[in-house]
Amino acid sequence: MSKAVAGVLSSLDRVLLNAETIQRRVADMAREIERDFAGGELSVVTLMDGALFFVADLLRSIDLPVRLHTLTVSSYHGGTNSTGRVQMAQTLPFDLTTRHVLLIDDILDTGLTLATVRERILAECKPDTLRVAVLLSKRRQREREVPVDYVGFEIEDEFVVGYGMDYQGHYRNLPCIGILNPGRLPQS
Ligand code: 5GP
Ligand code: MG
């Protein structure tokens, strides 16, 4: 492990999922998705930026033709709680008519983000099928229910960082997922 990563790790309260556990589960998810989409082409829509590392590992492990589209969405705006407002492009920048779509996000929390994006894709892009995958699902009451087809891990309702997920831009390059130590938050 690099000195830089070791330094960042020391500001975590604890590691929740280590790199090996994440990689093993992501490979299992790839097998499930391959089975369900067998014989077809997969059109992936991934929400940025948190799902960046997850989607990179997942898609490189999927043995199917894939088209990748990204959508930048934000509801946290730098804090550790959802603002309840989902911000994204006015018009969705892709044509998904008749495609088999897999919508991917890092975390299912209140459900607002995925519910909003999913409804917009269904209404505006008219895909043939639409499934949803998340790496993490928090055990908590949802503000919006969302049907999710693939879940990597169920976790408690705590703020996590690492493996693509940030606190004010920090921590994304950690290979593991951890809980922040509130006494040692980085200066922004
Ligand atoms: P929801 O709209 O379901 O409340 O929130 C989903 C989005 O909030 C996720 O895409 C993710 O970007 C962000 N989010 C939710 N929980 C966490 C968390 O524990 N850590 C980080 N870094 N982001 C989170
Ligand atoms: Mg996100």
Short mmCIF file of C-alpha atoms and ligand atoms in Angstrom, two decimals:
data_model
loop_
_atom_site.label_atom_id
_atom_site.label_comp_id
_atom_site.label_asym_id
_atom_site.label_seq_id
_atom_site.Cartn_x
_atom_site.Cartn_y
_atom_site.Cartn_z
CA MET A 1 0.00 0.00 0.00
CA SER A 2 1.31 3.48 -0.85
CA LYS A 3 2.24 5.94 1.91
CA ALA A 4 -0.43 8.33 0.66
CA VAL A 5 -3.19 5.71 0.93
CA ALA A 6 -1.94 4.56 4.34
CA GLY A 7 -2.10 8.17 5.56
CA VAL A 8 -5.67 8.61 4.35
CA LEU A 9 -6.67 5.26 5.86
CA SER A 10 -5.54 6.44 9.27
CA SER A 11 -8.20 9.19 9.18
CA LEU A 12 -10.97 6.58 8.93
CA ASP A 13 -12.88 5.45 11.98
CA ARG A 14 -12.83 1.90 10.59
CA VAL A 15 -12.74 -0.12 7.38
CA LEU A 16 -16.15 -1.56 6.50
CA LEU A 17 -15.28 -3.54 3.35
CA ASN A 18 -11.73 -4.34 2.37
CA ALA A 19 -10.47 -4.32 -1.22
CA GLU A 20 -10.52 -8.10 -1.62
CA THR A 21 -14.10 -8.43 -0.35
CA ILE A 22 -15.23 -5.69 -2.74
CA GLN A 23 -13.44 -7.22 -5.73
CA ARG A 24 -14.89 -10.68 -5.05
CA ARG A 25 -18.45 -9.36 -4.79
CA VAL A 26 -18.10 -7.17 -7.89
CA ALA A 27 -16.96 -10.25 -9.87
CA ASP A 28 -20.01 -12.20 -8.58
CA MET A 29 -22.29 -9.35 -9.64
CA ALA A 30 -20.71 -9.42 -13.10
CA ARG A 31 -21.60 -13.12 -13.42
CA GLU A 32 -25.24 -12.44 -12.39
CA ILE A 33 -25.53 -9.62 -14.94
CA GLU A 34 -23.94 -11.73 -17.70
CA ARG A 35 -26.51 -14.45 -17.08
CA ASP A 36 -29.46 -12.04 -17.14
CA PHE A 37 -28.36 -10.15 -20.27
CA ALA A 38 -26.90 -13.19 -22.12
CA GLY A 39 -27.00 -12.94 -25.91
CA GLY A 40 -27.67 -9.20 -25.94
CA GLU A 41 -25.83 -5.92 -25.79
CA LEU A 42 -25.82 -4.05 -22.51
CA SER A 43 -26.34 -0.27 -22.45
CA VAL A 44 -25.00 1.02 -19.16
CA VAL A 45 -25.97 4.40 -17.72
CA THR A 46 -23.76 5.18 -14.76
CA LEU A 47 -24.24 7.99 -12.32
CA MET A 48 -21.14 10.10 -11.71
CA ASP A 49 -18.98 10.55 -9.81
CA GLY A 50 -19.42 8.07 -6.97
CA ALA A 51 -19.99 4.96 -9.12
CA LEU A 52 -16.85 5.58 -11.20
CA PHE A 53 -14.59 2.93 -9.64
CA PHE A 54 -17.40 0.38 -9.21
CA VAL A 55 -18.51 0.64 -12.82
CA ALA A 56 -14.92 0.48 -14.11
CA ASP A 57 -14.27 -2.81 -12.27
CA LEU A 58 -17.72 -4.25 -12.95
CA LEU A 59 -17.73 -3.61 -16.70
CA ARG A 60 -14.21 -4.95 -17.21
CA SER A 61 -15.41 -8.17 -15.62
CA ILE A 62 -18.56 -8.52 -17.77
CA ASP A 63 -18.14 -10.71 -20.85
CA LEU A 64 -20.80 -9.04 -23.02
CA PRO A 65 -20.79 -6.20 -25.56
CA VAL A 66 -21.33 -3.01 -23.59
CA ARG A 67 -22.10 0.62 -24.39
CA LEU A 68 -21.35 3.06 -21.59
CA HIS A 69 -23.08 6.39 -20.94
CA THR A 70 -22.48 8.66 -17.97
CA LEU A 71 -24.81 11.06 -16.21
CA THR A 72 -23.63 13.55 -13.62
CA VAL A 73 -26.11 13.78 -10.78
CA SER A 74 -25.74 15.31 -7.39
CA SER A 75 -27.81 15.49 -4.22
CA TYR A 76 -25.19 15.87 -1.47
CA HIS A 77 -23.32 19.04 -2.55
CA GLY A 78 -20.33 18.40 -0.30
CA GLY A 79 -21.97 17.43 3.00
CA THR A 80 -22.79 14.07 4.57
CA ASN A 81 -26.58 14.25 4.16
CA SER A 82 -28.78 14.29 1.07
CA THR A 83 -30.20 17.75 0.31
CA GLY A 84 -33.36 16.15 -1.03
CA ARG A 85 -32.87 17.84 -4.42
CA VAL A 86 -31.53 15.88 -7.37
CA GLN A 87 -29.64 17.98 -9.92
CA MET A 88 -28.88 16.71 -13.44
CA ALA A 89 -28.88 17.66 -17.12
CA GLN A 90 -32.07 19.18 -18.55
CA THR A 91 -32.09 16.70 -21.43
CA LEU A 92 -30.69 13.20 -21.16
CA PRO A 93 -27.75 13.05 -23.58
CA PHE A 94 -28.34 9.58 -25.04
CA ASP A 95 -30.78 7.55 -27.10
CA LEU A 96 -31.77 4.29 -25.43
CA THR A 97 -34.78 3.37 -27.57
CA THR A 98 -35.13 -0.45 -27.82
CA ARG A 99 -31.96 -0.96 -25.74
CA HIS A 100 -31.42 -3.16 -22.69
CA VAL A 101 -30.31 -0.71 -20.03
CA LEU A 102 -28.50 -1.22 -16.75
CA LEU A 103 -28.61 1.88 -14.53
CA ILE A 104 -25.74 1.89 -12.03
CA ASP A 105 -25.10 3.93 -8.90
CA ASP A 106 -22.76 3.60 -5.95
CA ILE A 107 -25.25 3.81 -3.05
CA LEU A 108 -28.97 3.53 -2.53
CA ASP A 109 -29.70 5.86 0.38
CA THR A 110 -32.95 7.86 0.44
CA GLY A 111 -33.79 6.46 -3.02
CA LEU A 112 -34.42 9.95 -4.44
CA THR A 113 -31.57 9.88 -6.96
CA LEU A 114 -32.26 6.49 -8.51
CA ALA A 115 -36.04 6.93 -8.46
CA THR A 116 -35.75 10.29 -10.25
CA VAL A 117 -33.24 9.11 -12.87
CA ARG A 118 -35.03 5.81 -13.46
CA GLU A 119 -38.35 7.55 -14.10
CA ARG A 120 -36.76 10.04 -16.47
CA ILE A 121 -35.00 7.32 -18.47
CA LEU A 122 -38.20 5.28 -18.75
CA ALA A 123 -40.27 8.31 -19.80
CA GLU A 124 -37.78 10.06 -22.09
CA CYS A 125 -35.58 7.28 -23.50
CA LYS A 126 -38.04 4.38 -23.90
CA PRO A 127 -35.61 1.49 -23.41
CA ASP A 128 -36.78 -2.09 -24.00
CA THR A 129 -35.75 -3.11 -20.49
CA LEU A 130 -34.29 -1.25 -17.53
CA ARG A 131 -32.55 -2.85 -14.58
CA VAL A 132 -30.78 -1.19 -11.67
CA ALA A 133 -27.52 -2.09 -9.91
CA VAL A 134 -25.94 -0.54 -6.81
CA LEU A 135 -22.79 -1.46 -4.94
CA LEU A 136 -24.22 -0.49 -1.54
CA SER A 137 -27.73 -0.34 -0.15
CA LYS A 138 -28.25 1.38 3.20
CA ARG A 139 -30.65 -0.25 5.65
CA ARG A 140 -32.98 2.67 6.26
CA GLN A 141 -36.43 3.97 5.44
CA ARG A 142 -36.50 5.17 1.81
CA GLU A 143 -38.06 8.47 0.80
CA ARG A 144 -38.71 6.91 -2.62
CA GLU A 145 -38.96 3.17 -3.27
CA VAL A 146 -36.83 1.95 -6.19
CA PRO A 147 -36.80 -1.56 -7.64
CA VAL A 148 -33.14 -2.66 -7.52
CA ASP A 149 -32.06 -5.84 -9.33
CA TYR A 150 -28.43 -6.15 -8.17
CA VAL A 151 -27.07 -5.15 -4.75
CA GLY A 152 -23.43 -5.61 -3.80
CA PHE A 153 -23.68 -5.16 -0.04
CA GLU A 154 -26.33 -4.10 2.47
CA ILE A 155 -24.83 -1.68 5.00
CA GLU A 156 -26.01 0.24 8.06
CA ASP A 157 -27.04 3.88 7.74
CA GLU A 158 -23.57 5.45 8.10
CA PHE A 159 -21.65 7.83 5.86
CA VAL A 160 -19.06 5.86 3.86
CA VAL A 161 -16.08 6.87 1.72
CA GLY A 162 -13.60 5.12 -0.57
CA TYR A 163 -13.75 3.06 -3.76
CA GLY A 164 -15.10 6.08 -5.66
CA MET A 165 -17.14 7.61 -2.85
CA ASP A 166 -16.03 10.94 -1.45
CA TYR A 167 -16.27 13.48 1.30
CA GLN A 168 -15.74 16.87 -0.36
CA GLY A 169 -13.69 15.24 -3.12
CA HIS A 170 -11.40 13.35 -0.72
CA TYR A 171 -11.04 9.56 -0.28
CA ARG A 172 -12.22 8.40 -3.74
CA ASN A 173 -9.00 6.52 -4.50
CA LEU A 174 -9.10 4.30 -1.40
CA PRO A 175 -9.26 0.63 -2.52
CA CYS A 176 -11.51 -0.14 0.49
CA ILE A 177 -14.74 1.38 1.84
CA GLY A 178 -14.67 2.91 5.30
CA ILE A 179 -16.46 5.05 7.84
CA LEU A 180 -15.12 8.55 8.43
CA ASN A 181 -13.79 9.59 11.81
CA PRO A 182 -15.79 12.78 12.49
CA GLY A 183 -12.91 14.12 14.63
CA ARG A 184 -10.49 13.90 11.71
CA LEU A 185 -12.34 15.37 8.73
CA PRO A 186 -10.04 16.89 6.11
CA GLN A 187 -9.92 20.72 5.83
CA SER A 188 -11.66 21.70 2.59
P1 5GP B 1 -30.10 9.02 -2.44
O1 5GP B 1 -30.64 9.92 -3.50
O2 5GP B 1 -30.47 7.58 -2.56
O3 5GP B 1 -30.35 9.57 -1.05
O4 5GP B 1 -28.53 9.16 -2.50
C1 5GP B 1 -27.80 8.58 -3.43
C2 5GP B 1 -26.51 9.36 -3.65
O5 5GP B 1 -26.03 10.01 -2.47
C3 5GP B 1 -25.46 8.39 -4.03
O6 5GP B 1 -25.36 8.39 -5.43
C4 5GP B 1 -24.21 8.93 -3.41
O7 5GP B 1 -23.57 9.76 -4.35
C5 5GP B 1 -24.66 9.78 -2.29
N1 5GP B 1 -24.47 9.08 -1.00
C6 5GP B 1 -25.42 8.47 -0.25
N2 5GP B 1 -24.89 7.95 0.86
C7 5GP B 1 -23.57 8.24 0.82
C8 5GP B 1 -22.47 7.93 1.69
O8 5GP B 1 -22.59 7.29 2.73
N3 5GP B 1 -21.25 8.37 1.28
C9 5GP B 1 -21.04 9.08 0.14
N4 5GP B 1 -19.80 9.46 -0.13
N5 5GP B 1 -22.06 9.39 -0.71
C10 5GP B 1 -23.30 8.95 -0.37
MG MG B 2 -23.95 9.61 -6.41
#
